[in-house]
CSV table of C-alpha atoms in Angstrom, one decimal:
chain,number,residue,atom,x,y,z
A,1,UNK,CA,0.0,0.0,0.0
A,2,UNK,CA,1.1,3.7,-0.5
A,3,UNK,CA,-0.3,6.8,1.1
A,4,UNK,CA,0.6,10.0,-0.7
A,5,UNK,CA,-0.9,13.8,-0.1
A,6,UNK,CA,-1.4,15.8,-3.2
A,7,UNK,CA,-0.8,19.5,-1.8
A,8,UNK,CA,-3.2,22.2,-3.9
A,9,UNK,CA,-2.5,25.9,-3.5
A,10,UNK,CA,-6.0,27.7,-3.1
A,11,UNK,CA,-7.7,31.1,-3.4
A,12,UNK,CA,-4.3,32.7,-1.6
A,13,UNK,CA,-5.1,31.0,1.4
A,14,UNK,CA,-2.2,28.4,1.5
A,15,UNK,CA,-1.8,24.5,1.0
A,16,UNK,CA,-4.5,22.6,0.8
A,17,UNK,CA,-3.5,18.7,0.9
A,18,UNK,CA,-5.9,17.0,-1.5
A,19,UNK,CA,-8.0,20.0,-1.9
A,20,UNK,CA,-10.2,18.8,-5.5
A,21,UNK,CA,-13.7,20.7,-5.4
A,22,UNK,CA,-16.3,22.2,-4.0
A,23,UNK,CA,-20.6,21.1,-3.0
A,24,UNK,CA,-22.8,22.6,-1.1
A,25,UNK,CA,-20.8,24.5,1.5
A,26,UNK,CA,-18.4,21.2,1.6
A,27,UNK,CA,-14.9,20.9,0.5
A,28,UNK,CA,-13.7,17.3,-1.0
A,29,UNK,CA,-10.4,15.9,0.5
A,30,UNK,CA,-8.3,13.3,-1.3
A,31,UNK,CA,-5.7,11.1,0.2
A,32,UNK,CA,-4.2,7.9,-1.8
A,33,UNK,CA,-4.1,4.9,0.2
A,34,UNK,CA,-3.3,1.3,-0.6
A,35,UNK,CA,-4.1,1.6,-4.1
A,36,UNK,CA,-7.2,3.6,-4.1
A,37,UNK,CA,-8.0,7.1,-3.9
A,38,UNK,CA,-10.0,7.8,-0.7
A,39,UNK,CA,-12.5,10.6,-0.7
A,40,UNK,CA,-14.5,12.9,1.7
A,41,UNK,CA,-16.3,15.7,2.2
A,42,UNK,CA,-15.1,18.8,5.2
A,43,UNK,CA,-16.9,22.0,6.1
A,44,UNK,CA,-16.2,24.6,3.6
A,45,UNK,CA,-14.0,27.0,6.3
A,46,UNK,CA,-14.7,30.2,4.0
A,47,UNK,CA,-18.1,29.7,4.5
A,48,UNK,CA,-19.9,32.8,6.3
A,49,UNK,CA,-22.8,30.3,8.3
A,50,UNK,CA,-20.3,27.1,8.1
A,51,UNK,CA,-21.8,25.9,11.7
A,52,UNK,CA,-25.1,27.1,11.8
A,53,UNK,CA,-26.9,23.3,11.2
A,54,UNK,CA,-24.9,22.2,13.8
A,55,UNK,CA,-25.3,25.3,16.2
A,56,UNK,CA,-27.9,23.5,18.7
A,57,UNK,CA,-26.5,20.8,18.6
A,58,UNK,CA,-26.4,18.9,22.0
A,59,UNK,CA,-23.2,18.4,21.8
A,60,UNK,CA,-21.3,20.8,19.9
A,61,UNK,CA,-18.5,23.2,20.9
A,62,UNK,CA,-16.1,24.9,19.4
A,63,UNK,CA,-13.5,22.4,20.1
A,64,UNK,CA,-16.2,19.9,18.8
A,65,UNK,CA,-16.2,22.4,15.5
A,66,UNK,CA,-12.9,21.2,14.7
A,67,UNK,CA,-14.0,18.0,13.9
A,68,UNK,CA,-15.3,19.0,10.4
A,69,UNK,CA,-12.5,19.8,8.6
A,70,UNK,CA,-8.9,17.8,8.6
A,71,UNK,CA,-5.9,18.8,10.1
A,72,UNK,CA,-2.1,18.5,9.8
A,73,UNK,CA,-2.1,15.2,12.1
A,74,UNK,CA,-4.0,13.4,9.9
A,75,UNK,CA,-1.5,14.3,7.1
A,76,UNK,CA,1.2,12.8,9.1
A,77,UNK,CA,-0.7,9.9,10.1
A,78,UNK,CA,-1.5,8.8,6.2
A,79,UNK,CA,2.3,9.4,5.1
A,80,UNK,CA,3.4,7.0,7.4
A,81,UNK,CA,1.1,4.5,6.8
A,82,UNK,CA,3.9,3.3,3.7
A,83,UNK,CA,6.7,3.5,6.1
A,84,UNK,CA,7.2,3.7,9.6
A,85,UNK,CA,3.5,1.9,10.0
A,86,UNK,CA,3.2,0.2,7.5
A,87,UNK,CA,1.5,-3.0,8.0
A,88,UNK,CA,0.6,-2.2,11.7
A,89,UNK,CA,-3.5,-2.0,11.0
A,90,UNK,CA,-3.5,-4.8,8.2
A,91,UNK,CA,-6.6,-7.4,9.6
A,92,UNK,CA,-6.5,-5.3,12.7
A,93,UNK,CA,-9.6,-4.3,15.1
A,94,UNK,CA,-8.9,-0.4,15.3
A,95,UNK,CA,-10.9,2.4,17.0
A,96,UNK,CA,-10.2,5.7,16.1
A,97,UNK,CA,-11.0,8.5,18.3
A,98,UNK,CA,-11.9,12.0,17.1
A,99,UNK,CA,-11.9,10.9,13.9
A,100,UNK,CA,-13.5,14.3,12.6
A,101,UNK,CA,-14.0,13.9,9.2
A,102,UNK,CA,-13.0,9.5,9.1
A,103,UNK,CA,-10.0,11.1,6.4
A,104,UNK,CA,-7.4,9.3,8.4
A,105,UNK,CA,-9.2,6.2,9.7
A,106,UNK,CA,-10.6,5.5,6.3
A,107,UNK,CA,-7.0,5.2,4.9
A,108,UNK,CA,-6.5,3.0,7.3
A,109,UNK,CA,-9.3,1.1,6.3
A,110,UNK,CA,-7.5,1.1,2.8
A,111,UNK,CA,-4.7,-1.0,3.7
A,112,UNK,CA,-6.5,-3.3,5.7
A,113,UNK,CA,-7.8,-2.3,8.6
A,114,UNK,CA,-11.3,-2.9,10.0
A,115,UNK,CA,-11.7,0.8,11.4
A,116,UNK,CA,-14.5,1.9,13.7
A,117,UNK,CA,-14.2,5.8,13.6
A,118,UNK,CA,-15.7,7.8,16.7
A,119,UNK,CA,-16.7,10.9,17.6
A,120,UNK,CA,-19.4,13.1,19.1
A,121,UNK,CA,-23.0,12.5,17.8
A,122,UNK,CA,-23.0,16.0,14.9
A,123,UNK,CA,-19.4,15.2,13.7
A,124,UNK,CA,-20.1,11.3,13.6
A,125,UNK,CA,-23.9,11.6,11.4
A,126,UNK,CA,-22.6,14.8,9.2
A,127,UNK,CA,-19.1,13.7,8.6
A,128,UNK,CA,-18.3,10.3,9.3
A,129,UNK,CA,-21.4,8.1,8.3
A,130,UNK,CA,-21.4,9.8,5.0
A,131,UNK,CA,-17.7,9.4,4.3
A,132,UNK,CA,-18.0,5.9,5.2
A,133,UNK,CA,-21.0,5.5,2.5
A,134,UNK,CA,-19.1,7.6,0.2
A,135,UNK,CA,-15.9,5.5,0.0
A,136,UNK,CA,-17.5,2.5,-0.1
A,137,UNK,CA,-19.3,3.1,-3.0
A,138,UNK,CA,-16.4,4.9,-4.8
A,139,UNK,CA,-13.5,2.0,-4.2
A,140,UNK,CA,-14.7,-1.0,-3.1
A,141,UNK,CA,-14.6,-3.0,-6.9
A,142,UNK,CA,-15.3,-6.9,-5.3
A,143,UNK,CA,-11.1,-7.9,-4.8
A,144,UNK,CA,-11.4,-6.7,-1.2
A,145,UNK,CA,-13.4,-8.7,1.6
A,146,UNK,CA,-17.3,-8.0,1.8
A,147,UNK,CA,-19.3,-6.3,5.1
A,148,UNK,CA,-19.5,-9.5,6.4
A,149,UNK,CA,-15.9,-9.6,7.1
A,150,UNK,CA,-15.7,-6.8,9.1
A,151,UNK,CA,-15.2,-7.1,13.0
A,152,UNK,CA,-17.2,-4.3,13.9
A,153,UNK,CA,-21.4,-4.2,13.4
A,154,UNK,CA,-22.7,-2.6,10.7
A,155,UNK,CA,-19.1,-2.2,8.5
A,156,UNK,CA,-18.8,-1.6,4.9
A,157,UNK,CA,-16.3,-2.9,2.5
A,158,UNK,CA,-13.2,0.4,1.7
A,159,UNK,CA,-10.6,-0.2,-0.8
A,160,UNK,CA,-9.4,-3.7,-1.9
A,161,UNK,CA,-7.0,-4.7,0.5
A,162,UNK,CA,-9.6,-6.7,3.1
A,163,UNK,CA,-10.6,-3.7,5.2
A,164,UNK,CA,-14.0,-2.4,6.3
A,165,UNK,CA,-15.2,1.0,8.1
A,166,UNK,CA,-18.0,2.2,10.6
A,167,UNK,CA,-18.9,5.0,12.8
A,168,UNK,CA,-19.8,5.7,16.2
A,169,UNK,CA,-20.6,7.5,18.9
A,170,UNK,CA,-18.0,8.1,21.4
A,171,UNK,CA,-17.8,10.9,23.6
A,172,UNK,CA,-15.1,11.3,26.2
A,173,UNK,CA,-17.0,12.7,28.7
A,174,UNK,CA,-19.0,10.0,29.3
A,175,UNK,CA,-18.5,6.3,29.6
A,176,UNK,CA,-16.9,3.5,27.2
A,177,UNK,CA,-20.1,3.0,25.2
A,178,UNK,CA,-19.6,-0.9,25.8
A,179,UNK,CA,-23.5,-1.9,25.0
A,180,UNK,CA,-22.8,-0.6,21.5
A,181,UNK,CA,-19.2,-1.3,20.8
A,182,UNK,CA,-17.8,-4.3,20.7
A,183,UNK,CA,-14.4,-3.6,22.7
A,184,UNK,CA,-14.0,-7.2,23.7
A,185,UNK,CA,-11.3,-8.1,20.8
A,186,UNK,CA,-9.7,-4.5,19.6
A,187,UNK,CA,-6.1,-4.4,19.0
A,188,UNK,CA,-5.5,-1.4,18.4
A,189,UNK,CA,-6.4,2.5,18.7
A,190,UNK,CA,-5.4,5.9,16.7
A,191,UNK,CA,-5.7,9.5,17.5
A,192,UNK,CA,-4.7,12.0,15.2
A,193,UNK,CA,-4.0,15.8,16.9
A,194,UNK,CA,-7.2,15.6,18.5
A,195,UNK,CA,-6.2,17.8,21.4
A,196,UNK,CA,-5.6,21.1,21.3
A,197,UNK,CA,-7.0,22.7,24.1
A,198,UNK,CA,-6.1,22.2,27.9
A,199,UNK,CA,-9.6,21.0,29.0
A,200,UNK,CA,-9.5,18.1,26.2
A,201,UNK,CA,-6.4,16.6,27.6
A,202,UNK,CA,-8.1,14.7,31.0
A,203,UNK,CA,-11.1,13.7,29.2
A,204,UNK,CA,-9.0,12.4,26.2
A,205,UNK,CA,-6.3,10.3,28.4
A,206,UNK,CA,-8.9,9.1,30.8
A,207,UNK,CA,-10.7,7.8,27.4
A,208,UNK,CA,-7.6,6.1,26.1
A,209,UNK,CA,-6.4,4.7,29.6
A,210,UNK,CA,-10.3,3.0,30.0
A,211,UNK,CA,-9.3,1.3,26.4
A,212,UNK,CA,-5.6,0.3,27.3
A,213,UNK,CA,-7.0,-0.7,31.0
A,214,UNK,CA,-9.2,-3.5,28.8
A,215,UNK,CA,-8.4,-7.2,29.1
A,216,UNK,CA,-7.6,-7.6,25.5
A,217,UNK,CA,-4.6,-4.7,25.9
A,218,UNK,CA,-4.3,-2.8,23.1
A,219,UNK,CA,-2.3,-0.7,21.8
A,220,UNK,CA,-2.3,2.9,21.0
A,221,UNK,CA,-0.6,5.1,18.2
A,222,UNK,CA,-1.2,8.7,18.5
A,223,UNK,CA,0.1,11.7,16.3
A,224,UNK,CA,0.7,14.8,18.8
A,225,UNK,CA,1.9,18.7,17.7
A,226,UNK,CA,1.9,21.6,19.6
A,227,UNK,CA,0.0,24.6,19.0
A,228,UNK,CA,0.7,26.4,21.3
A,229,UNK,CA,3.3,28.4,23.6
A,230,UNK,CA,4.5,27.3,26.8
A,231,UNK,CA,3.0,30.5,28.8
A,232,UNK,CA,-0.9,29.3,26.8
A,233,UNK,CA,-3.9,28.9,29.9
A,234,UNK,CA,-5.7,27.8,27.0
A,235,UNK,CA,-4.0,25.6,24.7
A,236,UNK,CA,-2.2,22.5,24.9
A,237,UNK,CA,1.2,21.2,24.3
A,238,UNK,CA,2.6,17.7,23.0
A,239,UNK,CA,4.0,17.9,27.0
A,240,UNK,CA,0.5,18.3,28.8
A,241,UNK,CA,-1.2,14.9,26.9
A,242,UNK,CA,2.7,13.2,27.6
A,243,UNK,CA,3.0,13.9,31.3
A,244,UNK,CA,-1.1,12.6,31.7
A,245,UNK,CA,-0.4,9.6,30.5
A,246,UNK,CA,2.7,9.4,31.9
A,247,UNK,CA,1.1,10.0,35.4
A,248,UNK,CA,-2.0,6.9,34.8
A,249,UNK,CA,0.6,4.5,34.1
A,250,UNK,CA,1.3,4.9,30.4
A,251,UNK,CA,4.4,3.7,28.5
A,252,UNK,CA,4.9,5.9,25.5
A,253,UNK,CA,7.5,4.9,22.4
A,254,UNK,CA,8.4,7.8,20.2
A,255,UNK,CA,7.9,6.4,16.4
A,256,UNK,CA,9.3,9.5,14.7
A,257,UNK,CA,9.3,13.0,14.4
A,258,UNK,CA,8.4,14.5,10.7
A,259,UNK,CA,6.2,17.7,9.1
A,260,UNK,CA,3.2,17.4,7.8
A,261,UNK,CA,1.8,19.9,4.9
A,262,UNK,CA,1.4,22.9,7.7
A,263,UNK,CA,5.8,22.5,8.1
A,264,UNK,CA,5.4,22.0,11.6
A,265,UNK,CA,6.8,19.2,14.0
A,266,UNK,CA,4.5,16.3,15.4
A,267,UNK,CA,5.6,13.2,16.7
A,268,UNK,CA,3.7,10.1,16.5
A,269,UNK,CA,3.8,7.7,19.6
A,270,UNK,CA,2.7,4.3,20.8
A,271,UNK,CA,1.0,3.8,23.8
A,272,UNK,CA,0.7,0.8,25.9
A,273,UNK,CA,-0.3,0.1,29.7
A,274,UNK,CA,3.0,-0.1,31.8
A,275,UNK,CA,3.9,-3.4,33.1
């Protein structure tokens, strides 16, 4: 498999990985992944009323908003799915969390995963779900595996390497959702620069330590960056999310270090439960 990111300059307002055309207030993203060409739709940024269907939303925040569009993370994520992990999702169980728009978990999907993507209820029916429909449609051509080979409920078929995709809801401020998910069996889980600000970091390693803490013990691979300066109340750095997981018992591996299409540093991990 080979992930590759096409990088578009747009309407003077940078690089764009993958950045192919426009519908209805949505952007298409592409990302090539073990052999296919993965596609999905983000929130158009420019738009003036980008957020107003999900406004009322029960859920939604503004660190919630960032879930409908794709970041630099992701980027880093799908480059290395042809080198440094390459092979590590191939017939694997794998939950992504804050998946946003399922970019990054559905090239994963591509080269063999079977992906369940989560995140909060607006992001996971107006992003996810649709992707997941979307991508199924576009590249599964009957060499790959069918739904019935996925290992999580309700899967569909992505790319033609075996793997299968699905969405959920999984919010980190409440409960492992354990009467929907099958968690009896995962292997592994992914995060791709899902936290950004301070208050996300608890919720998101209490999240990930609940999933390591199961019997099965599997294991994590994160892609962190900072955003922010060290003197930031608000924002948080790669050493915040480190020293938490650190502090409930967390070994952490660094993979590499490498820049995404944004030139900036991030560093993808693994994470397993201490001994």
């Amino acid at each position: 498999s080979k992930a590759t990111v096409s990088v578009l300059n747009w309407g003077g307002h940078g690089a764009c990985p993958g950045r192919t055309g426009m519908c209805d207030g949505h952007v298409e993203v592409t990302a090539e992944s073990g052999g296919v060409t993965i596609r999905v739709l983000r929130k158009d940024l420019m738009e003036e009323d980008v957020f107003a269907a999900n406004f009322f939303d029960e859920d939604f925040t503004v660190a919630a908003a960032t879930g409908f569009t794709v970041w630099d993370g992701a980027w880093v994520l799908i480059q290395q799915l042809d080198t440094t992990l390459r092979g590590m999702f191939t017939g694997k169980k794998v939950l992504e969390l804050g998946s946003g728009t399922g970019l990054a978990g559905l090239c994963v999907a591509a080269c063999g995963g079977h992906v369940c993507m989560t995140d909060i209820t607006s992001v996971t029916e107006d992003m996810i779900k649709p992707n997941v429909v979307r991508n199924s449609k576009l590249t599964y051509n009957g060499k790959g595996s069918g739904p019935e080979a996925g290992r999580w409920a309700g899967s569909q078929p992505i790319g033609v390497l075996g793997g299968t995709a699905t969405g959920a809801v999984l919010d980190w401020n409440r409960p492992l959702p354990t009467e929907v998910l099958d968690l009896s069996d995962l292997d592994c889980v992914v995060a791709s620069e899902v936290v950004w600000l301070r208050e996300l970091v608890e919720p998101f390693v209490a999240t990930l330590h609940a999933l390591l803490r199961l019997p099965c013990r599997p294991t994590a691979v994160l892609v962190l960056r900072d955003r922010s300066k060290a003197t930031s109340q608000t924002f948080a750095q790669l050493s915040h999310v480190l020293n938490a997981l650190e502090e409930c018992g967390c070994a952490i591996e660094t993979l590499s270090n490498m820049t995404g299409p944004e030139k900036e540093p991030a560093s993808t991990i693994r994470v397993t439960l201490a001994p």
